[in-house]
Short mmCIF file of C-alpha atoms in Angstrom, two decimals:
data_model
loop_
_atom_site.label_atom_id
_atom_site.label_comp_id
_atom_site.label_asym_id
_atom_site.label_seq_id
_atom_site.Cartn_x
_atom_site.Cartn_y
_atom_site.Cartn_z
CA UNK A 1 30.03 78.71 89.19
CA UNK A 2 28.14 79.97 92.13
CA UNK A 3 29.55 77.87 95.23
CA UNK A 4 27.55 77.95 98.55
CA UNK A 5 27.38 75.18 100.72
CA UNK A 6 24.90 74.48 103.46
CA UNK A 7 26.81 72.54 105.97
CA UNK A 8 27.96 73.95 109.33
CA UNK A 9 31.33 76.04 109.72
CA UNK A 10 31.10 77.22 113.20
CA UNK A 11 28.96 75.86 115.80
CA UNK A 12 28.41 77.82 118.92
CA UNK A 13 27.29 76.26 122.42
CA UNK A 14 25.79 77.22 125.66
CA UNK A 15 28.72 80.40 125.50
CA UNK A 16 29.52 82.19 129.10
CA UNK A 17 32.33 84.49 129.50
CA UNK A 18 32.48 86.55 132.27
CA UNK A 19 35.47 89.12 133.38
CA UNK A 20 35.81 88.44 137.08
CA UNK A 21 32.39 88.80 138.89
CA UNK A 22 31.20 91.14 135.88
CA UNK A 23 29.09 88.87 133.01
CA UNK A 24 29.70 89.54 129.71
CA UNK A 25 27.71 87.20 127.48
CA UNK A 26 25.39 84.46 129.07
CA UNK A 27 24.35 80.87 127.43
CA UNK A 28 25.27 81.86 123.86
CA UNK A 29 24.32 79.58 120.85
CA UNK A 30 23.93 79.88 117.55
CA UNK A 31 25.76 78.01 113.71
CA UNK A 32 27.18 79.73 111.07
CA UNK A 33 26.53 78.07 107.36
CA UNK A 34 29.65 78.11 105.47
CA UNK A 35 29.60 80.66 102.99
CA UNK A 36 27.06 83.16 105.02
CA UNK A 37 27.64 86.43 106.28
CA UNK A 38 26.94 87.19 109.53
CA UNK A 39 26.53 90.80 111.06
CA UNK A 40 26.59 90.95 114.86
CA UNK A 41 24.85 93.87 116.08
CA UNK A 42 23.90 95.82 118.82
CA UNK A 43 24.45 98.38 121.60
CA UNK A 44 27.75 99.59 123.40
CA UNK A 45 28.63 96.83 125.60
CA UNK A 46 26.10 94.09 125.16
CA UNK A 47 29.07 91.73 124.25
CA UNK A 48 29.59 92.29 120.72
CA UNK A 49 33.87 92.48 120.54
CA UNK A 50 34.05 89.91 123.44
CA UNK A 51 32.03 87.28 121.27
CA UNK A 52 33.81 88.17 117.98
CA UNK A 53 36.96 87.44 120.58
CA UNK A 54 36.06 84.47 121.73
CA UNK A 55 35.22 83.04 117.94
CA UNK A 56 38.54 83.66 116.62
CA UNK A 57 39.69 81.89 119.56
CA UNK A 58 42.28 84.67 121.13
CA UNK A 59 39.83 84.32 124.56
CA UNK A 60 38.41 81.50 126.04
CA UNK A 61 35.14 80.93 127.24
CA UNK A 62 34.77 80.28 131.04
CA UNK A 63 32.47 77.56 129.37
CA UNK A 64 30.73 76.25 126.36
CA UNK A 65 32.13 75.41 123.23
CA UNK A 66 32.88 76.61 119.66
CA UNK A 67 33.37 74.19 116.66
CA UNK A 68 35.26 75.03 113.91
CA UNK A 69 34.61 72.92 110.99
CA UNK A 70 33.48 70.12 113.80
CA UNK A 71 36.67 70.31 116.06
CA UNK A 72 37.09 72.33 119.50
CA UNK A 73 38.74 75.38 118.35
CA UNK A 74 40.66 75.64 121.19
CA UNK A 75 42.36 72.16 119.95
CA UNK A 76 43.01 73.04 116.95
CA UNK A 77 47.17 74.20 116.57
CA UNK A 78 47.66 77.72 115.66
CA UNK A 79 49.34 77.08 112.42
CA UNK A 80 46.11 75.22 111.10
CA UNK A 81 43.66 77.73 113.00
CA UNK A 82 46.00 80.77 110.78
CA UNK A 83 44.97 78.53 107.37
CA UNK A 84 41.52 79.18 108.47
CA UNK A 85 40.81 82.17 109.95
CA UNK A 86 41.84 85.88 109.32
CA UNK A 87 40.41 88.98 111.80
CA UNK A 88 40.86 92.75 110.47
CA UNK A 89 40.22 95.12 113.71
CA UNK A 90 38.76 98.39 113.77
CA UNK A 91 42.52 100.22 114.00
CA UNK A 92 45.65 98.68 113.06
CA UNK A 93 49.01 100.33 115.04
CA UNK A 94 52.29 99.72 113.11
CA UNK A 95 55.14 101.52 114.19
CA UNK A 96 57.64 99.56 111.90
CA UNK A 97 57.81 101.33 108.28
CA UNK A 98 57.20 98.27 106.10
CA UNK A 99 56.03 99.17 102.66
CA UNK A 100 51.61 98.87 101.99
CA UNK A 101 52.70 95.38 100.14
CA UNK A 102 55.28 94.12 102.15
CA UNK A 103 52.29 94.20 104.77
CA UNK A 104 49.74 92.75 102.87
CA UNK A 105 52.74 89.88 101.21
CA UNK A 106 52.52 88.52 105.19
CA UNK A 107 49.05 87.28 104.60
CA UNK A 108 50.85 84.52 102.47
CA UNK A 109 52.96 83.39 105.48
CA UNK A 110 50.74 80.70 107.14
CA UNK A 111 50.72 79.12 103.49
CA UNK A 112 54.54 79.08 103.35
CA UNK A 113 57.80 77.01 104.41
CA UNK A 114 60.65 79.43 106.38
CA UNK A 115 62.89 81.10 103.69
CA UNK A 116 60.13 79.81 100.64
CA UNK A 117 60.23 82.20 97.75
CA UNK A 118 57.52 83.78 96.50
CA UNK A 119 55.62 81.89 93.16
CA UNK A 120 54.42 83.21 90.23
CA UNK A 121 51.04 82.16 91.61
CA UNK A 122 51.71 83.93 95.26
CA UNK A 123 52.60 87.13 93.24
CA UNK A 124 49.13 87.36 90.85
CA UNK A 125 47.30 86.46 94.15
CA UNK A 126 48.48 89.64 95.75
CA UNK A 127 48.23 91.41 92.78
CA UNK A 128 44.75 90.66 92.89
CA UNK A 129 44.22 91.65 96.36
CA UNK A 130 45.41 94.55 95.61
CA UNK A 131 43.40 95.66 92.55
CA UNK A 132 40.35 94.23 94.59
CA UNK A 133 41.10 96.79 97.77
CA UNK A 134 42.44 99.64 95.36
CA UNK A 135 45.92 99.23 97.13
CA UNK A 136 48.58 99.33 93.94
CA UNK A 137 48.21 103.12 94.32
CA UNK A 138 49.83 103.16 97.72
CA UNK A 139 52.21 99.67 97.11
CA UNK A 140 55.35 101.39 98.21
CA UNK A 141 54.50 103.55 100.88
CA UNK A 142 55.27 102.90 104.13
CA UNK A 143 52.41 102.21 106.11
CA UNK A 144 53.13 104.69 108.85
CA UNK A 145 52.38 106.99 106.45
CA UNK A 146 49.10 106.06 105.29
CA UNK A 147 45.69 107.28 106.68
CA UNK A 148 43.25 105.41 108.88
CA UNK A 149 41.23 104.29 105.82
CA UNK A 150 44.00 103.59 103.62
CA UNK A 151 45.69 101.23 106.46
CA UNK A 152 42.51 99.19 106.55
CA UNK A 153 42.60 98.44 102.59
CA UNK A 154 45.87 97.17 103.65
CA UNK A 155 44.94 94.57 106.19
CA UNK A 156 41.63 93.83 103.92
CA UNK A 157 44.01 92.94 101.17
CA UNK A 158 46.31 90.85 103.64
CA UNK A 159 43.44 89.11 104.68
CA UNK A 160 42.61 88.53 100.98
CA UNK A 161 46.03 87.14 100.69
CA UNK A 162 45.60 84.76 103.19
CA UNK A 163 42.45 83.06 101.58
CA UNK A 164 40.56 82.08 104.80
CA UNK A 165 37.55 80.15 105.15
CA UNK A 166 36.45 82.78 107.70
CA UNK A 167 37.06 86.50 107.98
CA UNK A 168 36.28 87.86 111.26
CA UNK A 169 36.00 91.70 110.94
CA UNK A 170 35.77 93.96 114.43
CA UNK A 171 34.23 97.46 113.14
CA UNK A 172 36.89 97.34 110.39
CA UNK A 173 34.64 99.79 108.17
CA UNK A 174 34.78 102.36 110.52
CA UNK A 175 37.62 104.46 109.13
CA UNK A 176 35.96 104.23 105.53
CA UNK A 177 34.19 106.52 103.73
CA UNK A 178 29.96 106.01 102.82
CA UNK A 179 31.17 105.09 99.37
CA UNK A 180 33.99 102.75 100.21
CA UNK A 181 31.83 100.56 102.59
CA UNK A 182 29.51 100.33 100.32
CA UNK A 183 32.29 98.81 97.65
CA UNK A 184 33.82 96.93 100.26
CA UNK A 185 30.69 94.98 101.63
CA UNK A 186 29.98 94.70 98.11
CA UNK A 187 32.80 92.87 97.31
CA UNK A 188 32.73 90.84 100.59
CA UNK A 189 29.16 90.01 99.88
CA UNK A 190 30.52 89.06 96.63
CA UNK A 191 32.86 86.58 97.89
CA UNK A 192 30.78 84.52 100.75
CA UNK A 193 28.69 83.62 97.49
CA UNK A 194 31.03 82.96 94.78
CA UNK A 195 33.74 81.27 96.69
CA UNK A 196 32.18 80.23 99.90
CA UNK A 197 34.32 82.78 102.07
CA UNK A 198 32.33 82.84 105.49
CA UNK A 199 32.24 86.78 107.19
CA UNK A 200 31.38 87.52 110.35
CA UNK A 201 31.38 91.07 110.89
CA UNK A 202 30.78 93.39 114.38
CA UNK A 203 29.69 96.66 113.21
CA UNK A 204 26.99 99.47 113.73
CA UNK A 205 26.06 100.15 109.91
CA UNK A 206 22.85 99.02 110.58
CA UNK A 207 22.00 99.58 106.81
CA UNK A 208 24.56 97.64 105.83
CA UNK A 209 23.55 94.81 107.98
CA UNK A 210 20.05 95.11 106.76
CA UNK A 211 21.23 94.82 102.92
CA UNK A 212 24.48 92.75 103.04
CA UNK A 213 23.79 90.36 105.69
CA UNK A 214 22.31 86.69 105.20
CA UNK A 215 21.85 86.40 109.04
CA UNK A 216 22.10 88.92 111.92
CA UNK A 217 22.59 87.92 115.44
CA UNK A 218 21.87 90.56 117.77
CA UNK A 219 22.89 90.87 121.44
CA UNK A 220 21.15 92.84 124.41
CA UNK A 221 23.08 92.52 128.06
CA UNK A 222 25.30 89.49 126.41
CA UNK A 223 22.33 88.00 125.52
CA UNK A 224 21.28 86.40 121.84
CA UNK A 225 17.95 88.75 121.56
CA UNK A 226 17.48 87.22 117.99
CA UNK A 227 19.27 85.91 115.34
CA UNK A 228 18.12 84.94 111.52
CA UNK A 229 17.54 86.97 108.11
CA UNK A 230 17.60 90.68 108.59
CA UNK A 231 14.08 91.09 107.44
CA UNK A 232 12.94 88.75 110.37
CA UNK A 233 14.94 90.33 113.18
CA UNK A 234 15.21 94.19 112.31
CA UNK A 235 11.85 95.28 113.14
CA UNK A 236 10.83 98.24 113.96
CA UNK A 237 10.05 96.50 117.56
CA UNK A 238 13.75 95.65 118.02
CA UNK A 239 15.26 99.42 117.33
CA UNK A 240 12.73 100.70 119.51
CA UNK A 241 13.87 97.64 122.52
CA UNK A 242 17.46 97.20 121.56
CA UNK A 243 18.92 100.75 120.63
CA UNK A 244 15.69 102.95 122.24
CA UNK A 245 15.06 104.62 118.68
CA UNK A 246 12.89 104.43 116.18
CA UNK A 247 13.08 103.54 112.68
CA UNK A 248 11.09 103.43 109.30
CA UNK A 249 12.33 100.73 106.59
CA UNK A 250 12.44 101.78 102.87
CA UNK A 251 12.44 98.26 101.82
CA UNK A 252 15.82 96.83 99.81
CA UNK A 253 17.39 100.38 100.92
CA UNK A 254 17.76 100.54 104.76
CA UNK A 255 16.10 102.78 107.66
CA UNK A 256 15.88 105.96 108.32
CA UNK A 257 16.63 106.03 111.89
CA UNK A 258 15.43 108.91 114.28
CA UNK A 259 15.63 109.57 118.55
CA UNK A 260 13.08 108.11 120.44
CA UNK A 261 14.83 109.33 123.85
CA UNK A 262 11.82 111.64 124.96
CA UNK A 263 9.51 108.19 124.99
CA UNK A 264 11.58 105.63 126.22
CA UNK A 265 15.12 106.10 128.23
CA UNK A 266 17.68 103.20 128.35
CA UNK A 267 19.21 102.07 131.87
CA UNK A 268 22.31 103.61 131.94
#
């Protein structure tokens, strides 16, 4: 049963952050549907991480507000808020040896009581995770010794664990492999329409964003300069005003994406 629901997750008003005198993102709105994925795109510095911050409430705006399923999320108590949300960043520093499952067993912890054993149920759930992310390989290894890419299967199958309603994800492709983003968006795509998971993911794979996506809200100077379906946004008018390049669409494949610096020079 295919499970997508049209009503709001996360509304977004009138956003402003700004670190001291230096703005970051100006009079940002936008909602999220529950069950879409949303890519946020754009340049270095136009606000991307700050926004993703501010949306998984660990900053707070200097005003506006965010909703989260209709309440301030700034009101809503951290246990609840860890029910609900789970972010995966784009490097994940461990120091502590625990084992690749012991890691991705603490996704389960918002769920339980102090000193609660683990079910029957809790235990196929992170089995399943772990099939899903290709983790059983590397279950007992400590995580100190895992690569870059590997450690990111981990926290995707944490995450997994957890069963959010939104997973917030800042570049956390970037260590992988062409082939494993491909899977991976794949699957995530996968689960925003089967089970309703909402993603909203910060990233530069523009193809990705152009094939995965529902909606794509791109920011200029930590401004919204658009937001909607891929195919309405990524024009070859926005590379050539947002990134200064330009780029040819092979459609239901991507761009090809080539310099453009000779004609027109960003303000650096």
């Amino acid at each position: 049963m295919v499970l997508h629901p049209t009503d709001t997750i996360l509304q977004v008003n009138s956003l402003c952050f700004s670190y001291g005198k230096k703005k970051i993102l100006d009079n940002i709105s936008f909602s999220v549907p529950r069950g879409d994925f949303l890519s946020i795109i754009g340049p270095n510095g136009s606000g991307k991480t700050t926004l993703l911050r501010l949306l998984c409430a660990t900053t707070s705006p200097n005003a506006g507000t965010i909703l989260l399923n209709a309440k301030p999320i700034q009101k809503i108590p951290l246990k609840e808020r860890a029910l609900l949300l789970a972010v995966i960043h784009q490097k994940e520093s461990l120091s502590f040896p625990f084992t690749a499952m012991e890691i991705i067993t603490m996704g389960l912890h918002p769920h339980l009581s102090r000193f609660e054993p683990l079910s029957a149920t809790h235990k196929r759930q992170i089995l399943h995770a772990m099939e899903q992310t290709d983790t059983l390989r590397f279950a007992d290894t400590p995580v100190t010794q895992l690569s870059g890419g590997e450690m990111q299967r981990v926290m995707f199958a944490r995450a997994l664990v957890q069963k959010p309603q939104i997973l917030f994800l800042d570049e956390a492709m970037s260590d992988f492999d062409i082939h494993a983003r491909i899977q991976f968006h794949k699957m995530l795509k996968k689960l925003s329409t089967e089970t309703g998971l909402t993603v909203i993911s910060v990233h530069h794979d523009i193809n990705a964003a152009y094939q995965f996506s529902d909606k794509v809200l791109a920011l200029k100077n930590g401004r919204i300069y658009g937001y909607g379906a891929p195919s309405d946004i990524m024009t070859s008018e926005f590379f050539q005003n947002v990134f200064y390049v330009k780029a040819e669409l092979f459609p239901k494949k991507g761009f090809f994406i080539y310099d453009n610096t000779k004609e027109t020079k960003p303000n650096i």
